[in-house]
mmCIF file of C-alpha atoms and ligand atoms in Angstrom:
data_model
loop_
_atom_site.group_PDB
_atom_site.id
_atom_site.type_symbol
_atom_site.label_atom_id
_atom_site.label_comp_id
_atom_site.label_asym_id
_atom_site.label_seq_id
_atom_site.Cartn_x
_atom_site.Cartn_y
_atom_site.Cartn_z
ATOM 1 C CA UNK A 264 0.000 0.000 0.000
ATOM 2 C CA UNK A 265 1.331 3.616 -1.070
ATOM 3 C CA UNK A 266 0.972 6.200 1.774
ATOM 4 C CA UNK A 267 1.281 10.061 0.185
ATOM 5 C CA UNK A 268 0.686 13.039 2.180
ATOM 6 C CA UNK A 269 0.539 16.744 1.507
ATOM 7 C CA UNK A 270 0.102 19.185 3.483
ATOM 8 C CA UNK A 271 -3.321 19.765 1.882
ATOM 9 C CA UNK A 272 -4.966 18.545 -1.503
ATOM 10 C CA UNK A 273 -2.207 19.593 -4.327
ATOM 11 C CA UNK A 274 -0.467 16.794 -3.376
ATOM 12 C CA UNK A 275 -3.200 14.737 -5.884
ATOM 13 C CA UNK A 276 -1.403 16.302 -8.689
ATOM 14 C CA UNK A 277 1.287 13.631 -7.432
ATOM 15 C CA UNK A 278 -1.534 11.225 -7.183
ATOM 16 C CA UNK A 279 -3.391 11.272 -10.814
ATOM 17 C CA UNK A 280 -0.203 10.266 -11.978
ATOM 18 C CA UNK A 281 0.034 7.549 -9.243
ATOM 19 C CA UNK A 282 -3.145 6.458 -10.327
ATOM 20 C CA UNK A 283 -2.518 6.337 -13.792
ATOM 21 C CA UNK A 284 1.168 4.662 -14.060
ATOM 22 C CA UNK A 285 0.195 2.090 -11.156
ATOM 23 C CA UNK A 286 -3.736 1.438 -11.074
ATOM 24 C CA UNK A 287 -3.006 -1.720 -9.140
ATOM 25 C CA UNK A 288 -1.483 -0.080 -6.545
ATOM 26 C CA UNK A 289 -3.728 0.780 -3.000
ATOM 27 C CA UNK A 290 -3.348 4.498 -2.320
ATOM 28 C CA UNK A 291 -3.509 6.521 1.419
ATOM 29 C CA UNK A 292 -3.726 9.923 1.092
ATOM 30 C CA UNK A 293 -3.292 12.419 4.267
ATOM 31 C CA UNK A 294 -4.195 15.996 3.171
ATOM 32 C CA UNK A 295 -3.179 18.254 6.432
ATOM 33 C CA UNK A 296 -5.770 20.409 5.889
ATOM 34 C CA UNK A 297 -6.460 21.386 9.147
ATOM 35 C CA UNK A 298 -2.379 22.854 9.113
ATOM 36 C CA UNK A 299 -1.868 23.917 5.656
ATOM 37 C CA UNK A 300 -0.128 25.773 4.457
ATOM 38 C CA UNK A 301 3.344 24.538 5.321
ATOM 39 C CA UNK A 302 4.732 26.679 2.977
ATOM 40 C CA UNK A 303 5.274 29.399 5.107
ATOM 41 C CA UNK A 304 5.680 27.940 8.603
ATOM 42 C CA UNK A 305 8.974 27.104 10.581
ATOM 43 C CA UNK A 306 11.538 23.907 9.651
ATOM 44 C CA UNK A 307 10.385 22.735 13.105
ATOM 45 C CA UNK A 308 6.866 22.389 12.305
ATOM 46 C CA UNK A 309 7.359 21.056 8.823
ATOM 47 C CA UNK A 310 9.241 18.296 10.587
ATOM 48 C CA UNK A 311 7.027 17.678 13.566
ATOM 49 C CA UNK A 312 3.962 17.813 10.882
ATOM 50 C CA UNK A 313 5.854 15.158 8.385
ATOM 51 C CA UNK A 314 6.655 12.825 11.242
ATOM 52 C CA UNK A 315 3.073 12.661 12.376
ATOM 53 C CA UNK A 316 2.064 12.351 8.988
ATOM 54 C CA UNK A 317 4.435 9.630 7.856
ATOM 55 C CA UNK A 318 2.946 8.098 11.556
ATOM 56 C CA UNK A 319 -0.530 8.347 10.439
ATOM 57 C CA UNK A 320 0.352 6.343 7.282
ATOM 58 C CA UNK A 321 2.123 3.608 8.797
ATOM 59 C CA UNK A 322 -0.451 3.277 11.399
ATOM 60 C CA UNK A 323 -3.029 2.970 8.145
ATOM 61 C CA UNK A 324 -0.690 -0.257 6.628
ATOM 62 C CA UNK A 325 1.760 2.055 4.084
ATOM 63 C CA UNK A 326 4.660 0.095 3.164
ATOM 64 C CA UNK A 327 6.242 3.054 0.850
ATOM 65 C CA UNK A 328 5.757 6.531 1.900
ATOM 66 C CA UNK A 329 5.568 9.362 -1.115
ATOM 67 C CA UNK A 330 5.981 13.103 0.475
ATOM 68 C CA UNK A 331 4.110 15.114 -2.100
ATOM 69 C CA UNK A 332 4.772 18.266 -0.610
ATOM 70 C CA UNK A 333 7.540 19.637 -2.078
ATOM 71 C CA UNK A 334 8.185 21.918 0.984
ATOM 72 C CA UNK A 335 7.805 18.754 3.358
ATOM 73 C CA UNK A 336 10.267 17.258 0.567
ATOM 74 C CA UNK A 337 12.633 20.236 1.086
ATOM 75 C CA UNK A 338 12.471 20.308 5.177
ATOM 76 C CA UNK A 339 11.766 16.999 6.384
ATOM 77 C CA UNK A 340 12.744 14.204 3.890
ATOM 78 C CA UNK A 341 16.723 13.797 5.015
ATOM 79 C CA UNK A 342 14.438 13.497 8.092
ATOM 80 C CA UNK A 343 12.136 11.282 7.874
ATOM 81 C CA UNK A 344 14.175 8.826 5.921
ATOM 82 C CA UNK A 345 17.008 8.458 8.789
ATOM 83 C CA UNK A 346 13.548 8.418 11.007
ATOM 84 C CA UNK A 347 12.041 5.449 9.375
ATOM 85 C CA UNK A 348 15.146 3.299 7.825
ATOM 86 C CA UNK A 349 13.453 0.585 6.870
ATOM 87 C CA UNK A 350 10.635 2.259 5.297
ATOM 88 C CA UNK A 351 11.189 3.396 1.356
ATOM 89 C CA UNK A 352 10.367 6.876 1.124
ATOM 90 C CA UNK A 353 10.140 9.168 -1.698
ATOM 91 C CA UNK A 354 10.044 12.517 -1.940
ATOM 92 C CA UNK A 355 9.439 15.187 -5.140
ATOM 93 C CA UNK A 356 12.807 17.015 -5.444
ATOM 94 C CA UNK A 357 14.990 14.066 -6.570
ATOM 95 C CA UNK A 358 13.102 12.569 -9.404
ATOM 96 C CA UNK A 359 12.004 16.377 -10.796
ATOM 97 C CA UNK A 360 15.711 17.636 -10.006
ATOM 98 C CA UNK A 361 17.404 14.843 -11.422
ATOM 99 C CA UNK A 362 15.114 15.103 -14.661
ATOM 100 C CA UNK A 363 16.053 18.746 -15.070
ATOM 101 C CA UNK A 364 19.599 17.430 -15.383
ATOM 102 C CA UNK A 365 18.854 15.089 -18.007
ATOM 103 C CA UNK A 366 17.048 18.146 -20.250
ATOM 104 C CA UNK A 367 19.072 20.768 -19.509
ATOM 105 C CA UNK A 368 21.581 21.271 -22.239
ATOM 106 C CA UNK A 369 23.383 24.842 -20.692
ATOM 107 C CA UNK A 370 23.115 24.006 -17.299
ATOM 108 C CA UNK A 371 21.608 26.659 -16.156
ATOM 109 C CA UNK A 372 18.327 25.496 -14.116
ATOM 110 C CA UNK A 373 14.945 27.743 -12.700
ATOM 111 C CA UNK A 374 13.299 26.444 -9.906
ATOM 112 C CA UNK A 375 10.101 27.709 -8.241
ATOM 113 C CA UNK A 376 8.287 26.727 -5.129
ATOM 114 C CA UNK A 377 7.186 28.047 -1.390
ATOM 115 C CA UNK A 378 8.398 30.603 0.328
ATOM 116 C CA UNK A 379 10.137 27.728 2.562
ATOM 117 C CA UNK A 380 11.094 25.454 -0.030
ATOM 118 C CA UNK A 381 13.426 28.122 -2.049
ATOM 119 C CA UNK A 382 14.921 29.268 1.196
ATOM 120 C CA UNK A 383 15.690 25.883 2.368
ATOM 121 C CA UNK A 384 18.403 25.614 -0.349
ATOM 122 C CA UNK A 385 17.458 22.061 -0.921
ATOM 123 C CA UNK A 386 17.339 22.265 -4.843
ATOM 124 C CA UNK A 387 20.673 24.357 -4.712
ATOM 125 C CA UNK A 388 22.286 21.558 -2.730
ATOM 126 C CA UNK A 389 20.885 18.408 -4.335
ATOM 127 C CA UNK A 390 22.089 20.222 -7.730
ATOM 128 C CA UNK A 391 25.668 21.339 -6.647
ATOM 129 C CA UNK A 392 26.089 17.536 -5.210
ATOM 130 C CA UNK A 393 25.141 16.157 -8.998
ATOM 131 C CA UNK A 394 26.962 18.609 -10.880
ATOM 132 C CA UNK A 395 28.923 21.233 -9.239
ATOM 133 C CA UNK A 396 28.380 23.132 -12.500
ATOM 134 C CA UNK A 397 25.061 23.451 -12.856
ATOM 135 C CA UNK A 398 23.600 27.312 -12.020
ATOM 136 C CA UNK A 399 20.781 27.260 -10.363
ATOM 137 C CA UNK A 400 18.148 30.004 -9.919
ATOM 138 C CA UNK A 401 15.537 30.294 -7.398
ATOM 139 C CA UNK A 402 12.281 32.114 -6.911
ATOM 140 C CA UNK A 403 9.328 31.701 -4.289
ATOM 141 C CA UNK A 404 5.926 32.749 -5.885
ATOM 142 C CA UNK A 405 4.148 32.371 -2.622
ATOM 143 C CA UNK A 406 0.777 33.640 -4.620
ATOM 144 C CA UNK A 407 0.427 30.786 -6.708
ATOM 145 C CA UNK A 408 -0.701 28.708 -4.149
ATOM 146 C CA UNK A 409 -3.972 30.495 -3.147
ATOM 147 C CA UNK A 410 -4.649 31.258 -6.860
ATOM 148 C CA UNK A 411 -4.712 27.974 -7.414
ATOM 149 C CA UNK A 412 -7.025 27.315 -4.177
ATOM 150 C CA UNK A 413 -9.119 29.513 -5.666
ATOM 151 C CA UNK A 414 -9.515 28.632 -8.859
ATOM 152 C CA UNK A 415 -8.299 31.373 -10.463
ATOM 153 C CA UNK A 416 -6.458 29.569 -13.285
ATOM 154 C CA UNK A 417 -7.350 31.378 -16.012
ATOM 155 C CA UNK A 418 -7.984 35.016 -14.657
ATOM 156 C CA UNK A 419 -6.063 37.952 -15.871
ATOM 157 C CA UNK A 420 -4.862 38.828 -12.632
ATOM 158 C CA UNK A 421 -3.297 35.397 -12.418
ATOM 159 C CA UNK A 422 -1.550 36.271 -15.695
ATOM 160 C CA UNK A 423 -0.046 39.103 -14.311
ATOM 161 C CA UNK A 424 1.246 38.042 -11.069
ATOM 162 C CA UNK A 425 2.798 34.646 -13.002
ATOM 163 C CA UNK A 426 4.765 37.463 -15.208
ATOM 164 C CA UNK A 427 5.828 39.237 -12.436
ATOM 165 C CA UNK A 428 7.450 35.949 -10.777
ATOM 166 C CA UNK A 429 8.657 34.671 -13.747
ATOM 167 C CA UNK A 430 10.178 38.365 -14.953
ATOM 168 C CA UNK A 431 13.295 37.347 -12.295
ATOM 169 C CA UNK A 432 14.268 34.625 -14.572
ATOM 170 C CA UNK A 433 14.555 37.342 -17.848
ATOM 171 C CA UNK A 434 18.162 37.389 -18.629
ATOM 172 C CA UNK A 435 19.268 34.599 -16.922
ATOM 173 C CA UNK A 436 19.561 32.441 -19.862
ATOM 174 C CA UNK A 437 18.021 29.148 -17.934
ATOM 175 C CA UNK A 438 16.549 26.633 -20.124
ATOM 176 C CA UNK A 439 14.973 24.487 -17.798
ATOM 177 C CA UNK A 440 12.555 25.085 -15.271
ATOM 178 C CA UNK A 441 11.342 22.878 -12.192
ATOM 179 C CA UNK A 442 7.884 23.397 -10.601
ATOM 180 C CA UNK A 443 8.674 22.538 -7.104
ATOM 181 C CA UNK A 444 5.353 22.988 -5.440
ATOM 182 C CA UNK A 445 2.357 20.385 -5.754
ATOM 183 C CA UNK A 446 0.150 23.284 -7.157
ATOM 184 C CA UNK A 447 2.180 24.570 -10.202
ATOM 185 C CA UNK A 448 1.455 21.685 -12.643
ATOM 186 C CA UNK A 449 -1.874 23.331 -12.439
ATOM 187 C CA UNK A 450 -0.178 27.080 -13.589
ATOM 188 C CA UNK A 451 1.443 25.037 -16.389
ATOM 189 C CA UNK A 452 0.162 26.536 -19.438
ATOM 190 C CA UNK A 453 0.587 29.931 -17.869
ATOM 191 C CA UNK A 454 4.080 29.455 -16.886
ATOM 192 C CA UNK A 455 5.099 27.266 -20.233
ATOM 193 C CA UNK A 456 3.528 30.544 -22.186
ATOM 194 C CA UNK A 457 5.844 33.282 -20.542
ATOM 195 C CA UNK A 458 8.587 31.129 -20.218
ATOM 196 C CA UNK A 459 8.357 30.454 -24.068
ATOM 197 C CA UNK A 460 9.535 27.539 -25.692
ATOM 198 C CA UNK A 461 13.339 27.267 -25.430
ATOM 199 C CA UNK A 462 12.462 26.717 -21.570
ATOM 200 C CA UNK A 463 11.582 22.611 -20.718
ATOM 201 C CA UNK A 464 9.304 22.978 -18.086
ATOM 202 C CA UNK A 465 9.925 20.135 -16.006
ATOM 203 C CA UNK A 466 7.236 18.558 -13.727
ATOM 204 C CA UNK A 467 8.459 16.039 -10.786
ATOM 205 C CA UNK A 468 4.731 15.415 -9.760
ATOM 206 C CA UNK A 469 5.383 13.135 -12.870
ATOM 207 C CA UNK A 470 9.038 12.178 -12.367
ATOM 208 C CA UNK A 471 7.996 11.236 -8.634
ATOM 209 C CA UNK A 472 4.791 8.630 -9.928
ATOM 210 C CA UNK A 473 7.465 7.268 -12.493
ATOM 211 C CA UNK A 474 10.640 6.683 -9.735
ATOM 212 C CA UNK A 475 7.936 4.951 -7.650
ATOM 213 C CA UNK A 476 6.850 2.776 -10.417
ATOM 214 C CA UNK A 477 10.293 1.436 -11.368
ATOM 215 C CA UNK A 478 10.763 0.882 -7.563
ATOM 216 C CA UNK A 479 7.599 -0.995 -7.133
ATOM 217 C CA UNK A 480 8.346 -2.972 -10.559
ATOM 218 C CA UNK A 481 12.005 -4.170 -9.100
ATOM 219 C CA UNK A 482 10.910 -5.161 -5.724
ATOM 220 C CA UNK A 483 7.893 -6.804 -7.429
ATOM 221 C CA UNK A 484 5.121 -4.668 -5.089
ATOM 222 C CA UNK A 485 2.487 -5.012 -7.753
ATOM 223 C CA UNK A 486 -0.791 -5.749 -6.038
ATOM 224 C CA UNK A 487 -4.135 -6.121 -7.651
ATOM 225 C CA UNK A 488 -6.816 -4.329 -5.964
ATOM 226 C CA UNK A 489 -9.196 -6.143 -4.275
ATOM 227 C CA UNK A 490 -12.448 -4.748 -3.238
ATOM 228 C CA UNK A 491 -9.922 -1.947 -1.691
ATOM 229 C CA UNK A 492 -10.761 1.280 -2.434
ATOM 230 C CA UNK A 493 -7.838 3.772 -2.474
ATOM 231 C CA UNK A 494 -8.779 5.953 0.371
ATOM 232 C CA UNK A 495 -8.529 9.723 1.375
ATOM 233 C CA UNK A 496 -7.877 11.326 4.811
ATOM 234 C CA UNK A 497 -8.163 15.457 5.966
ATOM 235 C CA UNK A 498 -7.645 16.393 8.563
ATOM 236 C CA UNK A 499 -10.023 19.479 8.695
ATOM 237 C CA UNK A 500 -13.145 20.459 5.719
ATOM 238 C CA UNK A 501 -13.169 16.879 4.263
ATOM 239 C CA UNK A 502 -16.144 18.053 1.860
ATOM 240 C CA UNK A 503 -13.954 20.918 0.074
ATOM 241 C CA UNK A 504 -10.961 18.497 -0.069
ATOM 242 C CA UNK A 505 -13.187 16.171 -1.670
ATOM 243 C CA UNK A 506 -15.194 18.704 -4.177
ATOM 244 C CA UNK A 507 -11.017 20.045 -4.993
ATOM 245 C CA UNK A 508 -9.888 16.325 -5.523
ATOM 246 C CA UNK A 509 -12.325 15.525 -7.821
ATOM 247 C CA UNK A 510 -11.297 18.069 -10.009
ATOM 248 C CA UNK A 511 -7.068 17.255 -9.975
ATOM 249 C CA UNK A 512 -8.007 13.581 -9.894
ATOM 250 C CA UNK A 513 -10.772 14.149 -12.553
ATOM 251 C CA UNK A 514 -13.405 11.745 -10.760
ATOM 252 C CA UNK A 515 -15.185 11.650 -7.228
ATOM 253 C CA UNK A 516 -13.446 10.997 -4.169
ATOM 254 C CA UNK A 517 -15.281 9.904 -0.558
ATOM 255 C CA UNK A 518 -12.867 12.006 2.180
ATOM 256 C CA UNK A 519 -12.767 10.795 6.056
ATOM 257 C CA UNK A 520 -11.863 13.164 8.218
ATOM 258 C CA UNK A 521 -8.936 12.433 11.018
HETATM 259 N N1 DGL B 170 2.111 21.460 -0.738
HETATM 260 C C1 DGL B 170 2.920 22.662 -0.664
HETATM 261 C C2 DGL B 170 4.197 22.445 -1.499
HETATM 262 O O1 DGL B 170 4.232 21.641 -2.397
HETATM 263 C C3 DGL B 170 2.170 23.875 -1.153
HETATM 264 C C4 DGL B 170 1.067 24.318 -0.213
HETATM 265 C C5 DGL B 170 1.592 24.701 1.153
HETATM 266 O O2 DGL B 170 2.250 25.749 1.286
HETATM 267 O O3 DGL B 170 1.367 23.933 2.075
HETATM 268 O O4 DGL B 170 5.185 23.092 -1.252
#
């Protein structure tokens, strides 16, 4: 069984693809709704929050643990994996970071995310560890987040504020850019348009569902569903979880509350 968490619902963006690449698999989901978002709160918290997530999980029968949260990724991963040894546990910079090194051809790499994620250096350091070459260029668009929430996709305003994020990357020549935050695959057309096309977007909500997939293929994990139903927890406002999942998951979900 596959236990995700998030600190709230964008971490189904990680899940659709789950879904899709391994429809055998049983799926937990934790959203934190009741604490979200983490993307502006303390390292501490992020940690304590992960731990009891990753908790919850185990306590529900996970056997591999995905952190969709790329700012629970970015604080608490290092962790939660010393935490938990024996427990496999995947997290959304790797796979997305070490995609942007396969596509970028100057080496010079965007990343966006929380507020927390781009000052926790995480990116920076995985990418430096890889490649000591590789330039790396951060921005937090902390607004994207509750545009999202909202819905407000395809407003102008949303436009606006996207092009004044993205306006830090003008002249810095990157031609890759990573969307480290579980709610920017949704701002994807926006972002691909003012980026323009010489920039490879690059999405790890993807990369993650495809590391966990070759793991699950090599250690043979492949279960077929039984009558299980993959099942969602919140832990606050299970009914707007549930009406914002359907939409990123594209079909109803039923949403317990914790
Ligand atoms: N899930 C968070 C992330 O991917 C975004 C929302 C939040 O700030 O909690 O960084």
């Amino acid at each position: 069984m596959i236990g995700i968490f998030d600190s709230g619902v964008g971490g189904l963006t990680v899940v659709r693809h789950i879904i899709k690449l391994l429809p055998h698999n049983k799926i937990i989901y934790f959203g934190d709704t009741a604490r979200v978002p983490y993307g502006n709160k303390s390292k501490d918290n992020i940690i304590k929050y992960s731990i009891e997530n990753t908790d919850f999980l185990i306590s529900k029968g996970a056997k591999v643990i995905v952190i969709a949260c790329h700012t629970a990724s970015a604080l608490a991963s290092k962790i939660l994996k010393k935490k938990y040894p024996n427990m496999p546990i995947f997290d959304v910079i790797d796979s997305g970071l070490n995609k942007a090194l396969l596509v970028t051809k100057n080496g010079r790499i965007g990343v966006i995310g929380t507020e927390a994620t781009i000052n926790s250096g995480a990116h920076q350091a995985y990418l430096y560890y890889l490649n000591h070459k590789i330039k790396v260029f951060n921005k937090a668009c902390p607004l994207f987040v509750p545009l999202v929430e909202e819905n407000w996709i395809n407003k102008k305003e949303t436009l606006s504020i996207a092009k004044h994020y993205l306006s830090y990357f003008k002249n810095k020549n990157i031609d890759t850019l990573v969307l480290a935050c579980t709610h920017y695959p949704i701002l994807k057309g926006i972002i691909a348009k003012i980026m323009g096309k010489k920039v490879r977007i690059v999405d790890p909500s993807l990369e993650t569902a495809r590391q966990l997939k070759k793991y699950i293929y090599i250690q043979n994990r492949q279960n077929i569903k039984n009558k299980f139903q993959n099942k969602f927890y919140a832990s606050d406002l299970p009914n707007k979880f549930g009406h914002m999942g359907a939409k990123l998951i594209g079909k109803k979900i039923k949403v317990k509350k914790i």
